[in-house]
GROMACS .gro file of C-alpha atoms in nm:
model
   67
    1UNK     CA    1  10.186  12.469  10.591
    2UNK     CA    2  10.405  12.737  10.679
    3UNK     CA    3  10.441  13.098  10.436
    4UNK     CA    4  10.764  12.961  10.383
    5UNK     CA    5  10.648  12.625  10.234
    6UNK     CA    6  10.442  12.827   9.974
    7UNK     CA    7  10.482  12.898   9.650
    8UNK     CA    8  10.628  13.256   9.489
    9UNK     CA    9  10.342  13.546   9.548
   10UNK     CA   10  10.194  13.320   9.816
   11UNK     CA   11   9.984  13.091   9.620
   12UNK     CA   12   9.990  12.708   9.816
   13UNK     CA   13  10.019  12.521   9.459
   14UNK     CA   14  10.088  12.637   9.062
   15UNK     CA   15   9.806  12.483   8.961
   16UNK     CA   16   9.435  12.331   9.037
   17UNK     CA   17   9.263  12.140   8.778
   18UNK     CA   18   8.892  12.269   8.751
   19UNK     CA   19   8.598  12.095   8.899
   20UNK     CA   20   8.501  11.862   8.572
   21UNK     CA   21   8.862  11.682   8.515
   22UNK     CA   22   8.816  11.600   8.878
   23UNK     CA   23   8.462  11.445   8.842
   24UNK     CA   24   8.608  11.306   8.488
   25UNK     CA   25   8.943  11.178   8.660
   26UNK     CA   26   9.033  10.837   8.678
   27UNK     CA   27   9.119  10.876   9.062
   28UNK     CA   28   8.797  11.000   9.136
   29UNK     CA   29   8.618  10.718   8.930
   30UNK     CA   30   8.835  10.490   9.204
   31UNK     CA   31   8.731  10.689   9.476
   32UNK     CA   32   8.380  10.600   9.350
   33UNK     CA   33   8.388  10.286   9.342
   34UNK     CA   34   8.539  10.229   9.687
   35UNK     CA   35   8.278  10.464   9.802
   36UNK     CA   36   8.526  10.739   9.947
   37UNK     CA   37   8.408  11.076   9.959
   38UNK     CA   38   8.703  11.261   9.939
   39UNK     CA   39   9.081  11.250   9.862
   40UNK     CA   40   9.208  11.262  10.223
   41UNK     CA   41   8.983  10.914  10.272
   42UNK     CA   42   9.144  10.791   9.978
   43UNK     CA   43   9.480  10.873  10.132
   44UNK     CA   44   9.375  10.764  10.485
   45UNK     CA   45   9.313  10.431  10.347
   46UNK     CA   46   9.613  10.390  10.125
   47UNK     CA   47   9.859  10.400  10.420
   48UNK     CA   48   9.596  10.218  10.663
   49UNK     CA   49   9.571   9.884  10.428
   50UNK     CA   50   9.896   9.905  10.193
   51UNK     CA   51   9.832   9.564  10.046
   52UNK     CA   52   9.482   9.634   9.979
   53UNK     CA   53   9.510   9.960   9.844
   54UNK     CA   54   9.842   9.862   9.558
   55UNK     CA   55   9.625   9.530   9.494
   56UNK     CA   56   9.312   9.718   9.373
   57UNK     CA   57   9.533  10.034   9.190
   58UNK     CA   58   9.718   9.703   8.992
   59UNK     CA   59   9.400   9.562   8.915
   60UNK     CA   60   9.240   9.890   8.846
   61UNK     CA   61   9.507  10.021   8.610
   62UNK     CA   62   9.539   9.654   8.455
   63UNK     CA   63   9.937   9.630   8.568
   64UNK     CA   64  10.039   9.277   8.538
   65UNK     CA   65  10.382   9.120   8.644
   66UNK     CA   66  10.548   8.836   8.466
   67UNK     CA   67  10.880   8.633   8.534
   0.00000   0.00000   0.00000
């Protein structure tokens, strides 16, 4: 990321949520349960197995489609 890419006053984002809503977040209680240790993996294996990864966020967030 370049200084230009930053935010006003430098910062790299507006805001950060602290450590427990991570641990308490629904994305991390994924992560868990796939067994990835960090966000990155998560991403890594979102655009490595697309089908996978949207058939186990449906299931996960209970999404269902109907004609």
């Amino acid at each position: 990321m370049s200084d230009s890419d930053n935010f006003p006053f430098g910062q790299k984002s507006v805001w950060e949520p602290n450590p427990q809503w991570i641990a308490e977040s629904n994305i991390q209680a994924l992560m868990n349960r796939l067994g990835l240790a960090s966000y990155e993996d998560l991403y890594r294996w979102s655009i490595a197995d697309v089908g996978r990864f949207w058939e186990t966020v449906l299931r996960d967030l209970d999404i269902r489609f109907y004609q």
